[in-house]
C-alpha positions as a Markdown table, in Angstrom:
| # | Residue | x | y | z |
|---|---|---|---|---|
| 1 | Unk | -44.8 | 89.6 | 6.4 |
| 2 | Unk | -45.6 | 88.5 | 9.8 |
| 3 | Unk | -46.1 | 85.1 | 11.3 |
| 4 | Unk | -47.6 | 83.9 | 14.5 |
| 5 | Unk | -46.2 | 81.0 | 16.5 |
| 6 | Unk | -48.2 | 79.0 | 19.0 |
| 7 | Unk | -46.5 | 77.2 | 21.9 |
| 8 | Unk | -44.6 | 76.8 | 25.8 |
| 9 | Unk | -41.6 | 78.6 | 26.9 |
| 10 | Unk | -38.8 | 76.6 | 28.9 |
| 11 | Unk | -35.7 | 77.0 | 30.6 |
| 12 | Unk | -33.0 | 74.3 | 29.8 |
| 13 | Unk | -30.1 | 74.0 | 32.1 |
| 14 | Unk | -27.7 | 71.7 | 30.6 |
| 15 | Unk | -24.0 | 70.5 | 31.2 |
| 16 | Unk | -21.3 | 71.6 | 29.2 |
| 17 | Unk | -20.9 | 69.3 | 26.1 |
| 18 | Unk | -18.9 | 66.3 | 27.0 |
| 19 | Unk | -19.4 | 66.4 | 31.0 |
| 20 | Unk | -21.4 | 64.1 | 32.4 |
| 21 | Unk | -23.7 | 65.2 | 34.7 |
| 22 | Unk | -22.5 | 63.9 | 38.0 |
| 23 | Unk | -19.4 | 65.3 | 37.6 |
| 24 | Unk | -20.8 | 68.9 | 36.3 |
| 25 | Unk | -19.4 | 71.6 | 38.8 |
| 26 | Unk | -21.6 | 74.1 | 36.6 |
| 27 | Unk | -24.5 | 74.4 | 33.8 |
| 28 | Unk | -25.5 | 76.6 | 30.9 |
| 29 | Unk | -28.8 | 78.3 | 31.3 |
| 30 | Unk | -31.0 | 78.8 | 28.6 |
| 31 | Unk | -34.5 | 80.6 | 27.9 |
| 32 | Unk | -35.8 | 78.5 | 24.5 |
| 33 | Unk | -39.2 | 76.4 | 23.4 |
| 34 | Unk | -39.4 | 75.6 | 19.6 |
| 35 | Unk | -42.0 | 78.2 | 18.8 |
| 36 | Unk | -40.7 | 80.7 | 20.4 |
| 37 | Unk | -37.2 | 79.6 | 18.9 |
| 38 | Unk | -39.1 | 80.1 | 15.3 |
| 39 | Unk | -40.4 | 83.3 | 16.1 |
| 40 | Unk | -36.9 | 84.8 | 17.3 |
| 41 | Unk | -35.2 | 83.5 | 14.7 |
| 42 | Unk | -37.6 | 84.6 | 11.9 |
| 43 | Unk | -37.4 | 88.3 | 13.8 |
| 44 | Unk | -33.4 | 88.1 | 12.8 |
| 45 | Unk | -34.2 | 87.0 | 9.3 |
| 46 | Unk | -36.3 | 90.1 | 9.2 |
| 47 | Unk | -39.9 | 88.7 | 9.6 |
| 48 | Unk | -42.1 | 90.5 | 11.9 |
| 49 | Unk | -43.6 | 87.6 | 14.3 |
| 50 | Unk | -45.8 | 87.5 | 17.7 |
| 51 | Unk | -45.7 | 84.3 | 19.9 |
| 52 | Unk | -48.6 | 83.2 | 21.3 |
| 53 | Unk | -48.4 | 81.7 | 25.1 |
| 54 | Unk | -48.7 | 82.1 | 28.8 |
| 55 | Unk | -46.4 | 83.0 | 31.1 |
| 56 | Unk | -46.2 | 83.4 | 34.7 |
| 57 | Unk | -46.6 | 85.9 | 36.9 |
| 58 | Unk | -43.8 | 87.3 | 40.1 |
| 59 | Unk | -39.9 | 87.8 | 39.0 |
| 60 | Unk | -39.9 | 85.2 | 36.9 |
| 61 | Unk | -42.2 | 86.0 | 34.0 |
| 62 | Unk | -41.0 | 90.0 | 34.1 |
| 63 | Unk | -37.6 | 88.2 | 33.5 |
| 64 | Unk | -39.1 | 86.2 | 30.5 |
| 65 | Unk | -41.1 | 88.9 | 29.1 |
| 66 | Unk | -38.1 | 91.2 | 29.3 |
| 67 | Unk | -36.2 | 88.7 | 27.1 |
| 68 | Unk | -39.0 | 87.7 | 24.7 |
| 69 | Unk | -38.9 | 91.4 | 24.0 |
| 70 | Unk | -35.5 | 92.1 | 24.0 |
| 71 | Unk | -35.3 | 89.7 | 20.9 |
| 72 | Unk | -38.1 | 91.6 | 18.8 |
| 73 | Unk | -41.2 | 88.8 | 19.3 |
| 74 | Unk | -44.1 | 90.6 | 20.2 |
| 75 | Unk | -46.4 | 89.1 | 23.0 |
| 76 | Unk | -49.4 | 91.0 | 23.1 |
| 77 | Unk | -51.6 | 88.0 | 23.6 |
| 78 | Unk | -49.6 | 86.2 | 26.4 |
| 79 | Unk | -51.6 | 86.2 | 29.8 |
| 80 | Unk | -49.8 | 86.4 | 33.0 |
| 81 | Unk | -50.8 | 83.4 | 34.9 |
| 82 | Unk | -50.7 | 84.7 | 38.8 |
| 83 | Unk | -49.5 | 81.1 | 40.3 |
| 84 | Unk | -48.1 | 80.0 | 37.5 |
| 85 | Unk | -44.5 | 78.6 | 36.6 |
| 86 | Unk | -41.9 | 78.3 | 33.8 |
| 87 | Unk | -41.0 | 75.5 | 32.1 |
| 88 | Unk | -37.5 | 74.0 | 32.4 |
| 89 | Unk | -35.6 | 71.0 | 31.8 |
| 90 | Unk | -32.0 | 69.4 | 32.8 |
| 91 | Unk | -30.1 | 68.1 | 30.0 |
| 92 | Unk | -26.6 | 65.9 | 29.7 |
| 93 | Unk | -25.0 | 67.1 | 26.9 |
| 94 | Unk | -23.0 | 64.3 | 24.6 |
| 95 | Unk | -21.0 | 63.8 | 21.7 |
| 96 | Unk | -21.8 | 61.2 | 18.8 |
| 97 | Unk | -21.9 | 58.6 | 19.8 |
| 98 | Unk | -23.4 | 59.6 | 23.0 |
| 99 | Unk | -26.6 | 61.2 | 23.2 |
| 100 | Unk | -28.1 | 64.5 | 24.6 |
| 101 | Unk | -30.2 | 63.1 | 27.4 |
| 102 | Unk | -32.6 | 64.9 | 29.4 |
| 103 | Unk | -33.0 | 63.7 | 32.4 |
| 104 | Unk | -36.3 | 66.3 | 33.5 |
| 105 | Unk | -38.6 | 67.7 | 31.9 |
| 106 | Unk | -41.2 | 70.0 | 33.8 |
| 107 | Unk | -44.2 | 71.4 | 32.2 |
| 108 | Unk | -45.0 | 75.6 | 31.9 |
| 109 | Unk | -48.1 | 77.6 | 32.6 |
| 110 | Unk | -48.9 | 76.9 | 29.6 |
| 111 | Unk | -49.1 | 73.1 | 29.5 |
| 112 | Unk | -50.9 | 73.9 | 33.4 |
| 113 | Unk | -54.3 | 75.4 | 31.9 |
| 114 | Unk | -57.6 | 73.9 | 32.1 |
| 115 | Unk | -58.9 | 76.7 | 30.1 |
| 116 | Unk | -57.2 | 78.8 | 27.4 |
| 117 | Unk | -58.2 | 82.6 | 26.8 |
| 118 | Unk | -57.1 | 82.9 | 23.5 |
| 119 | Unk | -59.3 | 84.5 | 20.6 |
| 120 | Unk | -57.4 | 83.2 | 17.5 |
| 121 | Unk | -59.7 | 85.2 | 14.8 |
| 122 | Unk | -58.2 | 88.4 | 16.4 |
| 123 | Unk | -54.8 | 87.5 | 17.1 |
| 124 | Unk | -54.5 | 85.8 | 13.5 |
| 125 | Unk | -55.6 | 89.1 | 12.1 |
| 126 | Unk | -53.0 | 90.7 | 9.6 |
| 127 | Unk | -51.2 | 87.3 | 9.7 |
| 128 | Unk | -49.7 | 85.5 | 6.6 |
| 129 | Unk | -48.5 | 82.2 | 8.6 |
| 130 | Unk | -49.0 | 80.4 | 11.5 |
| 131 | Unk | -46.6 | 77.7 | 13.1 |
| 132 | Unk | -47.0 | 75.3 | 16.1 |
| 133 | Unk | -45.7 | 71.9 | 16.6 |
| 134 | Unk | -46.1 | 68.4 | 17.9 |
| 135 | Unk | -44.5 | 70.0 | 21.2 |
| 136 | Unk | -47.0 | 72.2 | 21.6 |
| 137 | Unk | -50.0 | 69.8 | 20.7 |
| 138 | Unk | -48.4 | 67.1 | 23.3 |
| 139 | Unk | -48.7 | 68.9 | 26.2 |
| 140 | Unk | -51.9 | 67.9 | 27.2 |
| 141 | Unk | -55.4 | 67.1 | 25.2 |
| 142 | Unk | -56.3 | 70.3 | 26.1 |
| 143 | Unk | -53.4 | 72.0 | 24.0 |
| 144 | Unk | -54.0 | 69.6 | 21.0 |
| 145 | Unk | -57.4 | 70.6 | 20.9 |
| 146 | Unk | -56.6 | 74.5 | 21.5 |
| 147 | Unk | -53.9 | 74.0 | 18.4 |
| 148 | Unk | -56.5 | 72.5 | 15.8 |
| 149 | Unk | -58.5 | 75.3 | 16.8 |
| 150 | Unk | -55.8 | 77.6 | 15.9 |
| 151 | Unk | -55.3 | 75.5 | 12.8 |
| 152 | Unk | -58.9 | 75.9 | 11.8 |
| 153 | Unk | -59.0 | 79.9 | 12.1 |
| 154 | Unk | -55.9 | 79.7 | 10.1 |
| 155 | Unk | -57.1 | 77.9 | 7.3 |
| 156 | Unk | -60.7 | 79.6 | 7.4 |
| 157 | Unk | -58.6 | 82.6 | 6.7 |
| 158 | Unk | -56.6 | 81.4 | 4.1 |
| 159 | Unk | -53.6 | 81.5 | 6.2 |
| 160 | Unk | -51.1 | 78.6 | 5.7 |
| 161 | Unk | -50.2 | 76.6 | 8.0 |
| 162 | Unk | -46.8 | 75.3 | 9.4 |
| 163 | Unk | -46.2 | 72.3 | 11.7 |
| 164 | Unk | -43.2 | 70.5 | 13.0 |
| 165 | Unk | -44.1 | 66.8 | 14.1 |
| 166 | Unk | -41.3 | 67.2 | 16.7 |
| 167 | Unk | -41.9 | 64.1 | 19.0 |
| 168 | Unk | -41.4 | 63.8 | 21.7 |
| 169 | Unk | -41.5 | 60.9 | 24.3 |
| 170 | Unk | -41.6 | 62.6 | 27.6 |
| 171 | Unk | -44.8 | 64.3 | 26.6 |
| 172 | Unk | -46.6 | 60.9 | 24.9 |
| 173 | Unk | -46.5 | 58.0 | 23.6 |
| 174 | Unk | -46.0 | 57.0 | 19.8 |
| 175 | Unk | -49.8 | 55.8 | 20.1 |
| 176 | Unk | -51.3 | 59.0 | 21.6 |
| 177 | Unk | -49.2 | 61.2 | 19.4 |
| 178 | Unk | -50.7 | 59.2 | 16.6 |
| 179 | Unk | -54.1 | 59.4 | 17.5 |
| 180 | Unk | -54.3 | 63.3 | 18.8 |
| 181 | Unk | -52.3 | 64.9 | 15.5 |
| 182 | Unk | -54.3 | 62.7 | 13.2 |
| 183 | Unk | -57.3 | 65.4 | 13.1 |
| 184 | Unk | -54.1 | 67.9 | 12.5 |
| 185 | Unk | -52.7 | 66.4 | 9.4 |
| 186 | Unk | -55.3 | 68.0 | 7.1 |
| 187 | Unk | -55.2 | 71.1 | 8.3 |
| 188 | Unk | -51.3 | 71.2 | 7.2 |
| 189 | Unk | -50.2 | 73.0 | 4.5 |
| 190 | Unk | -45.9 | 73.0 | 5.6 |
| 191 | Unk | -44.7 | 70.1 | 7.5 |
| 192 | Unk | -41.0 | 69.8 | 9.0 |
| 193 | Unk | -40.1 | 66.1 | 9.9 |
| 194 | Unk | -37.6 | 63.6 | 9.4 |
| 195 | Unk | -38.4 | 60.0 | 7.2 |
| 196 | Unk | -38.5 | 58.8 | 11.2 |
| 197 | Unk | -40.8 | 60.9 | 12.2 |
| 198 | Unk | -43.4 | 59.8 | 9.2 |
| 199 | Unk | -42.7 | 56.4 | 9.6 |
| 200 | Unk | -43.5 | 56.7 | 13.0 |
| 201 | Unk | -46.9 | 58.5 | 12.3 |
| 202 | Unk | -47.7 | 56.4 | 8.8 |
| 203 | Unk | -45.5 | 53.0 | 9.6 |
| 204 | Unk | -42.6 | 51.8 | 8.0 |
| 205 | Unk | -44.5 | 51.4 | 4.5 |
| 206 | Unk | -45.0 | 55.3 | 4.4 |
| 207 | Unk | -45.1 | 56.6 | 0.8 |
| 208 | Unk | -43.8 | 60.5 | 1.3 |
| 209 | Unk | -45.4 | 61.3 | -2.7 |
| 210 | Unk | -49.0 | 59.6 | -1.5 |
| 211 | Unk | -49.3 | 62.1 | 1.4 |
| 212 | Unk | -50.3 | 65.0 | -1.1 |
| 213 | Unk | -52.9 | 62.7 | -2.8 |
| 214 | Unk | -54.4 | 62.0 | 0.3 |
| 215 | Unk | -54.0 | 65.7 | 2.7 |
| 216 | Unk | -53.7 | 69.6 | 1.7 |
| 217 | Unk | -49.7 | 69.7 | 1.8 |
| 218 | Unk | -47.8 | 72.0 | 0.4 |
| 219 | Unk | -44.4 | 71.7 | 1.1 |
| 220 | Unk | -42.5 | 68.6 | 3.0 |
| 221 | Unk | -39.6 | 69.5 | 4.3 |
| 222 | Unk | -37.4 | 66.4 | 5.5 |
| 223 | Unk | -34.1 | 67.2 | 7.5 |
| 224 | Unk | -31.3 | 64.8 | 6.5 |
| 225 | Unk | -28.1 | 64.5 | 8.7 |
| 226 | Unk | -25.5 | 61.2 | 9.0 |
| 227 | Unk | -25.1 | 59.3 | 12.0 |
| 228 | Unk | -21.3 | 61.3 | 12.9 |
| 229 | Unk | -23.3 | 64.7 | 12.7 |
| 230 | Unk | -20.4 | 65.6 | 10.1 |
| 231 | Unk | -23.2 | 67.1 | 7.5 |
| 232 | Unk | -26.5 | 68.3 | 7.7 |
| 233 | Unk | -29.0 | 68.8 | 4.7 |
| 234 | Unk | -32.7 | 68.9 | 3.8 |
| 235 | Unk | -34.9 | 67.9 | 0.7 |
| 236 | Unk | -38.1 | 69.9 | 0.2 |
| 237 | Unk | -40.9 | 67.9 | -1.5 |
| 238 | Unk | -44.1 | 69.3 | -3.4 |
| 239 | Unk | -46.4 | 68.1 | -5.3 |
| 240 | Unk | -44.7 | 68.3 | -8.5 |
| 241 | Unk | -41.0 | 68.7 | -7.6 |
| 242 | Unk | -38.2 | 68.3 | -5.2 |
| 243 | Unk | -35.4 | 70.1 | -3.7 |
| 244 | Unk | -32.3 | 69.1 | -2.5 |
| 245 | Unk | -30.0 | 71.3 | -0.3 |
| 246 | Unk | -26.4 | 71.3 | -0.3 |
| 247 | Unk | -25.1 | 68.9 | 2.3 |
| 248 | Unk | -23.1 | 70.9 | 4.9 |
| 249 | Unk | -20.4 | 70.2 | 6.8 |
| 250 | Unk | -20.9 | 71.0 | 10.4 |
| 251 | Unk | -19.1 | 70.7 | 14.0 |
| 252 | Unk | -21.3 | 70.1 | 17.2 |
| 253 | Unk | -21.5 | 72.5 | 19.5 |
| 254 | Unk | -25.2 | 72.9 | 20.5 |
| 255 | Unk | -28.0 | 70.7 | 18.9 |
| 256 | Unk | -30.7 | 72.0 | 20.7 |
| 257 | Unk | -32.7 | 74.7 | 18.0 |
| 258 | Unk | -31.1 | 73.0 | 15.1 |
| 259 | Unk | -34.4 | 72.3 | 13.3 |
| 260 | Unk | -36.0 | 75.9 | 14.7 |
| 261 | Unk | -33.1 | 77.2 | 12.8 |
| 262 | Unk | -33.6 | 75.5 | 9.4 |
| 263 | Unk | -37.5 | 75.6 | 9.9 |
| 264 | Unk | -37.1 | 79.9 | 10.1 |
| 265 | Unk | -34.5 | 79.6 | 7.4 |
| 266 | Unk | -36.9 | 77.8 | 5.1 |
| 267 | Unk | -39.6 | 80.1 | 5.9 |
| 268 | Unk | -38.4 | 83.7 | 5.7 |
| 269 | Unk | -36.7 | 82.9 | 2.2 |
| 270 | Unk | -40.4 | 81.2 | 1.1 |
| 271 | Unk | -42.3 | 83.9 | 2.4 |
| 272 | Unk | -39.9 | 86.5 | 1.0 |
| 273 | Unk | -38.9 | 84.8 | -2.5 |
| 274 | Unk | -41.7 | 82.1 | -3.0 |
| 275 | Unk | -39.0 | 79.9 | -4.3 |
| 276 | Unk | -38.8 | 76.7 | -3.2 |
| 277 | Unk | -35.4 | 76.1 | -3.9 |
| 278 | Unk | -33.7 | 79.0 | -2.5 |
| 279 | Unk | -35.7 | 78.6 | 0.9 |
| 280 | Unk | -34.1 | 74.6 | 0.5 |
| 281 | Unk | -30.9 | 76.5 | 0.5 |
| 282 | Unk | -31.4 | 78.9 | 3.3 |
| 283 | Unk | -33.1 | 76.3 | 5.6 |
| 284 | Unk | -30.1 | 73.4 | 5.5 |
| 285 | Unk | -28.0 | 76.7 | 6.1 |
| 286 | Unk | -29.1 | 77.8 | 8.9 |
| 287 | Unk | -29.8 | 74.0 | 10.5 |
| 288 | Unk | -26.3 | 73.9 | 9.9 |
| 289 | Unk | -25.2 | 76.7 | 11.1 |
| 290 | Unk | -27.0 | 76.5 | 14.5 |
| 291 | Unk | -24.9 | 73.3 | 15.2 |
| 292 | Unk | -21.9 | 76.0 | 15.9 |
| 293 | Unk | -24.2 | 78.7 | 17.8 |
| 294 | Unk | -24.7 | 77.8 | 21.8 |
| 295 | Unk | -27.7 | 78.8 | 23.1 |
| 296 | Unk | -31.7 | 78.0 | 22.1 |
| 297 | Unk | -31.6 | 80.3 | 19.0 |
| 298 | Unk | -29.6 | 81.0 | 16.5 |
| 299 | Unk | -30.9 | 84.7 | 15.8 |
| 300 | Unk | -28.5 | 84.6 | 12.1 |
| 301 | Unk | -28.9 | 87.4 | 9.8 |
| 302 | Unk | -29.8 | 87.3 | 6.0 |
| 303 | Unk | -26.3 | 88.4 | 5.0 |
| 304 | Unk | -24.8 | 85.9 | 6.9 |
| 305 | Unk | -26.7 | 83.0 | 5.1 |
| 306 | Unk | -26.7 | 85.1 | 1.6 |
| 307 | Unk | -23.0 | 85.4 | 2.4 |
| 308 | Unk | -22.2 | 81.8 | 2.4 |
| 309 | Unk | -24.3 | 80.7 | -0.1 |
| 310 | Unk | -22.5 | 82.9 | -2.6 |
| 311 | Unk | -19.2 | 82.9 | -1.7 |
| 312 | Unk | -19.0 | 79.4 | 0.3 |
| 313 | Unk | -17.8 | 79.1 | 3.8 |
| 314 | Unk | -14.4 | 81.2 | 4.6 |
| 315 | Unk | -12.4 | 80.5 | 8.1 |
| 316 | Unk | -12.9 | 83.9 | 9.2 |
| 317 | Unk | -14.5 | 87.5 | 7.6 |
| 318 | Unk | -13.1 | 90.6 | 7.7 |
């Protein structure tokens, strides 16, 4: 199996959880970007992926490229851009009830380009999914337009398609993120969100059932978490059917890459097993799990979830 993924690459620099950011003597450094999140954590669940980007050129992008590697994503089709630069963002970490807050966000090469070299018949080629996000697609209207073309090589190889709506509002407004995806939506055929995220896109009247009458989904996969961040869950929805996950009981430690990690959960067991309910299962597993992991990515193995779900969760393993 192999999946492509489609999006940025950013650095995060963020305080250690519970410092405030005036006071922080120091910061954790990050490389991370949902796609490429996806496509490392599907590598350690033992999908072979490529992610699809650009990156820049000097010290900088050898460092990135090194990593990306280093991780078992393959890049073949990311251009070095000669004056380009990395994303990165500063974050505060908090604690319920306190917020993460970023307080910059600074777009990548990527985001940068007025014209994008990418021939998606070729690099689709041998591929049996393709994921990109509302990240990706809010970059500029240049990148939506690049990922519906993406979309529409997918689908006119009969090659499904994953999105997570993943908004945003340092990259757009509720009203443009409405009105660029809404050419998206039909070319769907998995969709990661929350009931917040659809309400924002439908309105508060949004019937989750009426959305396979009216577009090509698949699969919808809602995440479902309390307000305390004690428990973490998701319920997969198809047209006939759905899922519920166990609801597990976590402890904060990073929340960035917590719905990359269910997102590669959910899709290496559904590629593997093409069953539904096991990949509910292994997604709200390894959401949960990345709440404990620091760090972008979770990178978990498929005898650590496996493990878990068949013998519960044990204090330590010898």
């Amino acid at each position: 199996m192999k999946v492509v993924t489609f999006g940025e690459a950013l650095f995060r620099l963020s305080t250690e959880r519970g410092e405030r950011f005036p006071l922080a003597d120091k910061m954790d450094f990050y490389l991370g970007g949902t796609e490429l999140n996806i496509a490392a954590n599907l590598h350690s669940l033992g999908i072979e992926t490529e992610w699809v980007s650009c990156l820049p050129g000097g010290k900088t992008g050898e460092l990135m490229r090194e990593r990306i590697e280093s991780l078992g994503v393959s890049i073949p089709h990311v251009p070095t851009i000669a004056n380009g630069r990395p994303g990165w963002y500063l974050m505060e970490s908090g604690a319920a009830p306190r917020p993460d807050v970023v307080l910059g966000r600074f777009a990548s090469s990527l985001a940068d380009q007025s014209s994008l070299p990418f021939d998606w018949k070729k690099i689709l080629e041998g591929s049996h999914l393709f994921h990109t996000s509302g990240v990706a697609s809010g970059l500029s209207e240049k990148m939506t337009a690049e990922v519906k073309k993406a979309m529409e090589a997918a689908r006119a190889r009969k090659i499904p398609v994953s999105y997570d709506f993943n908004y945003r509002k340092h990259l757009w407004t509720v009203e443009e993120s409405v009105k660029r995806q809404k050419d998206l939506f039909p070319l769907i055929n998995i969709l990661f969100c929350s009931l917040s995220d659809l309400e924002l896109f439908f309105g508060k009247d949004v019937k989750v059932k009426s959305l396979f009458e009216q577009f090509p989904l698949e699969y919808l996969v809602l995440t479902e978490r309390n307000a305390e961040e004690t428990s973490y869950g998701i319920s997969v929805v198809t047209r006939t059917e759905t899922f519920s996950s166990l609801q597990h009981r976590v402890h904060l430690v990073d929340r960035i890459g917590i719905g990359d990690s269910m997102a590669a959960g959910f899709l290496a067991s559904l590629l593997t097993d093409k069953n539904p309910s096991k990949a509910a299962e292994w997604g709200a597993l390894a959401g949960a799990m990345k709440y404990g992991i620091k760090g972008d990515m979770a990178l978990l193995r498929p005898s650590e979830l496996e493990g878990i779900l068949s013998q519960g969760y044990r204090g330590i393993t010898r």
